[in-house]
Amino acid sequence: TQLLEQSPQFLSIQEGENLTVYCNSSSVFSSLQWYRQEPGEGPVLLVTVVTGGEVKKLKRLTFQFGDARKDSSLHITAAQPGDTGLYLCWKGGGNKLTFGTGTQLKVEL
Amino acid sequence: DTAVSQTPKYLVTQMGNDKSIKCEQNLGHDTMYWYKQDSKKFLKIMFSYNNKELIINETVPNRFSPKSPDKAHLNLHINSLELGDSAVYFCASSQEKRTGNGEQFFGPGTRLTVL
């Protein structure tokens, strides 16, 4: 049983477009992290959110933690080819540590 | 300096063989992990060690045995390899002790192919 569902699973867009990726769970997170994985490499941390309703910005990326701490979203403004990669959310805390199902993003020129 | 290193990068072997993957971190972290990433890119945690002590042991066949000689190393030994073991295996480390709230630093991965 997947504890962390991400949507969409795949996303192919043109440079300059905006997009949003979602991470949902039936259980509460104590914290949530977003990672990006590029081909042939391990995931790299983008952000950690811990407070319900928290919003964090990282240049063109905006991360939001749901008020109930059961979901999160990642919004990218004006996507660039360098944003291409696999985006993974990670549920920390508790006894079931897990990554989400992943969103494969491709940004084309 | 490479923070988390894994060897080998690629491993091709026959079914039934026994193989090991080594992982070393020079970050001084207390916690290390092994993950398996399948062809659908799902990254599944296998084991977690904190200061040489096994913390997390997910539902993984007994053929997989982690070994931590010291807190900077976490090796993965696999016995009697099967076709379904083909995947990319990632090692990671974190300063966070047990809760999984800390940043994880990943190695470059080991692509295992079982023929």
GROMACS .gro file of C-alpha atoms in nm:
model
  224
    1THR     CA    1   0.000   0.000   0.000
    2GLN     CA    2   0.142   0.336  -0.108
    3LEU     CA    3   0.133   0.585   0.175
    4LEU     CA    4   0.230   0.886  -0.033
    5GLU     CA    5   0.058   0.945  -0.364
    6GLN     CA    6   0.198   1.200  -0.602
    7SER     CA    7   0.022   1.349  -0.901
    8PRO     CA    8   0.065   1.376  -1.183
    9GLN     CA    9   0.292   1.080  -1.243
   10PHE     CA   10   0.431   1.230  -1.563
   11LEU     CA   11   0.436   1.587  -1.686
   12SER     CA   12   0.579   1.717  -2.013
   13ILE     CA   13   0.558   2.091  -2.068
   14GLN     CA   14   0.713   2.373  -2.267
   15GLU     CA   15   0.964   2.616  -2.128
   16GLY     CA   16   0.792   2.909  -1.961
   17GLU     CA   17   0.482   2.721  -1.848
   18ASN     CA   18   0.373   2.689  -1.486
   19LEU     CA   19   0.300   2.360  -1.314
   20THR     CA   20   0.196   2.214  -0.982
   21VAL     CA   21   0.284   1.876  -0.835
   22TYR     CA   22   0.090   1.727  -0.547
   23CYS     CA   23   0.179   1.490  -0.264
   24ASN     CA   24  -0.105   1.337  -0.064
   25SER     CA   25  -0.132   1.101   0.230
   26SER     CA   26  -0.406   0.959   0.447
   27SER     CA   27  -0.194   1.014   0.757
   28VAL     CA   28  -0.044   1.322   0.918
   29PHE     CA   29   0.318   1.413   0.855
   30SER     CA   30   0.544   1.546   1.126
   31SER     CA   31   0.748   1.693   0.844
   32LEU     CA   32   0.764   1.672   0.468
   33GLN     CA   33   1.053   1.711   0.232
   34TRP     CA   34   1.075   1.758  -0.143
   35TYR     CA   35   1.368   1.613  -0.336
   36ARG     CA   36   1.467   1.634  -0.702
   37GLN     CA   37   1.650   1.351  -0.874
   38GLU     CA   38   1.828   1.403  -1.204
   39PRO     CA   39   1.910   1.110  -1.434
   40GLY     CA   40   2.199   0.897  -1.310
   41GLU     CA   41   2.217   1.070  -0.973
   42GLY     CA   42   2.072   1.041  -0.626
   43PRO     CA   43   1.794   1.269  -0.501
   44VAL     CA   44   1.886   1.612  -0.366
   45LEU     CA   45   1.687   1.795  -0.101
   46LEU     CA   46   1.496   2.103  -0.213
   47VAL     CA   47   1.301   2.196   0.101
   48THR     CA   48   1.167   2.078   0.436
   49VAL     CA   49   0.830   2.192   0.570
   50VAL     CA   50   0.714   2.122   0.923
   51THR     CA   51   0.426   2.358   1.008
   52GLY     CA   52   0.072   2.319   0.874
   53GLY     CA   53  -0.001   2.594   0.621
   54GLU     CA   54   0.367   2.674   0.578
   55VAL     CA   55   0.478   2.822   0.246
   56LYS     CA   56   0.840   2.827   0.138
   57LYS     CA   57   0.990   2.973  -0.177
   58LEU     CA   58   1.307   2.870  -0.352
   59LYS     CA   59   1.354   3.100  -0.652
   60ARG     CA   60   1.081   2.991  -0.898
   61LEU     CA   61   0.967   2.702  -0.677
   62THR     CA   62   0.693   2.747  -0.417
   63PHE     CA   63   0.623   2.473  -0.164
   64GLN     CA   64   0.312   2.457   0.049
   65PHE     CA   65   0.230   2.228   0.340
   66GLY     CA   66  -0.140   2.160   0.390
   67ASP     CA   67  -0.310   2.297   0.701
   68ALA     CA   68  -0.382   1.946   0.825
   69ARG     CA   69  -0.029   1.832   0.740
   70LYS     CA   70  -0.155   1.552   0.517
   71ASP     CA   71  -0.064   1.700   0.182
   72SER     CA   72   0.180   1.927   0.009
   73SER     CA   73   0.223   2.096  -0.326
   74LEU     CA   74   0.515   2.215  -0.531
   75HIS     CA   75   0.452   2.494  -0.781
   76ILE     CA   76   0.706   2.589  -1.044
   77THR     CA   77   0.672   2.922  -1.221
   78ALA     CA   78   0.811   2.970  -1.571
   79ALA     CA   79   0.963   2.624  -1.593
   80GLN     CA   80   1.304   2.585  -1.752
   81PRO     CA   81   1.477   2.279  -1.905
   82GLY     CA   82   1.698   2.267  -1.596
   83ASP     CA   83   1.389   2.184  -1.389
   84THR     CA   84   1.365   1.849  -1.566
   85GLY     CA   85   1.387   1.559  -1.324
   86LEU     CA   86   1.204   1.328  -1.088
   87TYR     CA   87   1.037   1.511  -0.799
   88LEU     CA   88   0.986   1.312  -0.482
   89CYS     CA   89   0.816   1.397  -0.157
   90TRP     CA   90   0.935   1.232   0.163
   91LYS     CA   91   0.741   1.168   0.479
   92GLY     CA   92   0.951   1.204   0.791
   93GLY     CA   93   0.870   1.115   1.147
   94GLY     CA   94   0.683   0.824   1.292
   95ASN     CA   95   0.755   0.465   1.214
   96LYS     CA   96   0.682   0.460   0.844
   97LEU     CA   97   0.937   0.656   0.650
   98THR     CA   98   0.863   0.665   0.281
   99PHE     CA   99   0.907   0.849  -0.043
  100GLY     CA  100   0.614   0.939  -0.262
  101THR     CA  101   0.541   0.768  -0.590
  102GLY     CA  102   0.727   1.040  -0.781
  103THR     CA  103   0.649   1.293  -1.057
  104GLN     CA  104   0.863   1.279  -1.367
  105LEU     CA  105   0.888   1.628  -1.513
  106LYS     CA  106   1.024   1.710  -1.857
  107VAL     CA  107   1.058   2.070  -1.968
  108GLU     CA  108   1.123   2.118  -2.336
  109LEU     CA  109   1.252   2.419  -2.526
  110ASP     CA  110   3.535   1.542  -0.175
  111THR     CA  111   3.249   1.302  -0.232
  112ALA     CA  112   3.013   1.310   0.066
  113VAL     CA  113   2.847   0.972   0.010
  114SER     CA  114   3.021   0.724  -0.216
  115GLN     CA  115   2.913   0.384  -0.341
  116THR     CA  116   3.102   0.108  -0.516
  117PRO     CA  117   3.062  -0.029  -0.767
  118LYS     CA  118   2.868   0.208  -0.991
  119TYR     CA  119   2.755  -0.078  -1.212
  120LEU     CA  120   2.722  -0.445  -1.128
  121VAL     CA  121   2.624  -0.712  -1.378
  122THR     CA  122   2.601  -1.066  -1.251
  123GLN     CA  123   2.436  -1.402  -1.301
  124MET     CA  124   2.134  -1.530  -1.114
  125GLY     CA  125   2.230  -1.721  -0.801
  126ASN     CA  126   2.551  -1.529  -0.734
  127ASP     CA  127   2.632  -1.340  -0.413
  128LYS     CA  128   2.741  -0.978  -0.436
  129SER     CA  129   2.813  -0.680  -0.213
  130ILE     CA  130   2.772  -0.307  -0.255
  131LYS     CA  131   2.978  -0.076  -0.039
  132CYS     CA  132   2.883   0.267   0.093
  133GLU     CA  133   3.088   0.523   0.277
  134GLN     CA  134   3.002   0.871   0.404
  135ASN     CA  135   3.249   1.133   0.521
  136LEU     CA  136   2.990   1.370   0.665
  137GLY     CA  137   3.012   1.243   1.021
  138HIS     CA  138   2.644   1.147   1.013
  139ASP     CA  139   2.493   0.901   1.256
  140THR     CA  140   2.228   0.748   1.031
  141MET     CA  141   2.264   0.563   0.702
  142TYR     CA  142   2.006   0.411   0.470
  143TRP     CA  143   1.975   0.170   0.181
  144TYR     CA  144   1.708   0.223  -0.083
  145LYS     CA  145   1.601   0.028  -0.389
  146GLN     CA  146   1.474   0.218  -0.693
  147ASP     CA  147   1.284   0.005  -0.939
  148SER     CA  148   1.221   0.055  -1.308
  149LYS     CA  149   0.917   0.272  -1.228
  150LYS     CA  150   1.144   0.502  -1.026
  151PHE     CA  151   0.978   0.421  -0.694
  152LEU     CA  152   1.237   0.468  -0.419
  153LYS     CA  153   1.175   0.217  -0.143
  154ILE     CA  154   1.356   0.221   0.189
  155MET     CA  155   1.517  -0.110   0.278
  156PHE     CA  156   1.724  -0.053   0.590
  157SER     CA  157   1.830   0.222   0.825
  158TYR     CA  158   2.122   0.212   1.065
  159ASN     CA  159   2.197   0.457   1.343
  160ASN     CA  160   2.549   0.440   1.482
  161LYS     CA  161   2.590   0.079   1.367
  162GLU     CA  162   2.253  -0.023   1.511
  163LEU     CA  163   1.975  -0.149   1.284
  164ILE     CA  164   1.677   0.085   1.317
  165ILE     CA  165   1.456   0.012   1.019
  166ASN     CA  166   1.426  -0.322   0.848
  167GLU     CA  167   1.147  -0.309   0.595
  168THR     CA  168   0.998  -0.616   0.434
  169VAL     CA  169   1.303  -0.726   0.247
  170PRO     CA  170   1.401  -1.086   0.164
  171ASN     CA  171   1.649  -1.244   0.403
  172ARG     CA  172   1.890  -1.267   0.112
  173PHE     CA  173   1.965  -0.900   0.175
  174SER     CA  174   2.189  -0.836   0.473
  175PRO     CA  175   2.327  -0.496   0.568
  176LYS     CA  176   2.650  -0.468   0.760
  177SER     CA  177   2.783  -0.161   0.935
  178PRO     CA  178   3.145  -0.202   1.048
  179ASP     CA  179   3.146   0.158   1.175
  180LYS     CA  180   2.912   0.452   1.151
  181ALA     CA  181   3.076   0.580   0.832
  182HIS     CA  182   3.013   0.259   0.640
  183LEU     CA  183   2.702   0.062   0.552
  184ASN     CA  184   2.748  -0.226   0.312
  185LEU     CA  185   2.476  -0.433   0.149
  186HIS     CA  186   2.531  -0.800   0.083
  187ILE     CA  187   2.292  -0.991  -0.140
  188ASN     CA  188   2.284  -1.370  -0.153
  189SER     CA  189   2.142  -1.588  -0.429
  190LEU     CA  190   2.062  -1.301  -0.661
  191GLU     CA  191   1.733  -1.314  -0.851
  192LEU     CA  192   1.615  -1.141  -1.167
  193GLY     CA  193   1.383  -0.922  -0.960
  194ASP     CA  194   1.677  -0.780  -0.770
  195SER     CA  195   1.776  -0.581  -1.077
  196ALA     CA  196   1.739  -0.215  -0.979
  197VAL     CA  197   1.938   0.089  -0.875
  198TYR     CA  198   2.043   0.079  -0.511
  199PHE     CA  199   2.106   0.404  -0.329
  200CYS     CA  200   2.285   0.463  -0.006
  201ALA     CA  201   2.209   0.777   0.195
  202SER     CA  202   2.314   0.936   0.519
  203SER     CA  203   2.157   1.183   0.757
  204GLN     CA  204   2.254   1.353   1.079
  205GLU     CA  205   1.902   1.300   1.212
  206LYS     CA  206   1.901   1.003   1.444
  207ARG     CA  207   1.573   0.822   1.416
  208THR     CA  208   1.281   1.032   1.304
  209GLY     CA  209   1.364   1.074   0.937
  210ASN     CA  210   1.319   1.451   0.957
  211GLY     CA  211   1.674   1.540   0.863
  212GLU     CA  212   1.817   1.602   0.519
  213GLN     CA  213   1.935   1.288   0.348
  214PHE     CA  214   2.247   1.294   0.136
  215PHE     CA  215   2.246   1.030  -0.135
  216GLY     CA  216   2.521   0.843  -0.307
  217PRO     CA  217   2.534   0.818  -0.687
  218GLY     CA  218   2.364   0.478  -0.691
  219THR     CA  219   2.468   0.129  -0.796
  220ARG     CA  220   2.290  -0.016  -1.098
  221LEU     CA  221   2.256  -0.389  -1.043
  222THR     CA  222   2.164  -0.607  -1.338
  223VAL     CA  223   2.096  -0.974  -1.277
  224LEU     CA  224   2.104  -1.193  -1.588
   0.00000   0.00000   0.00000
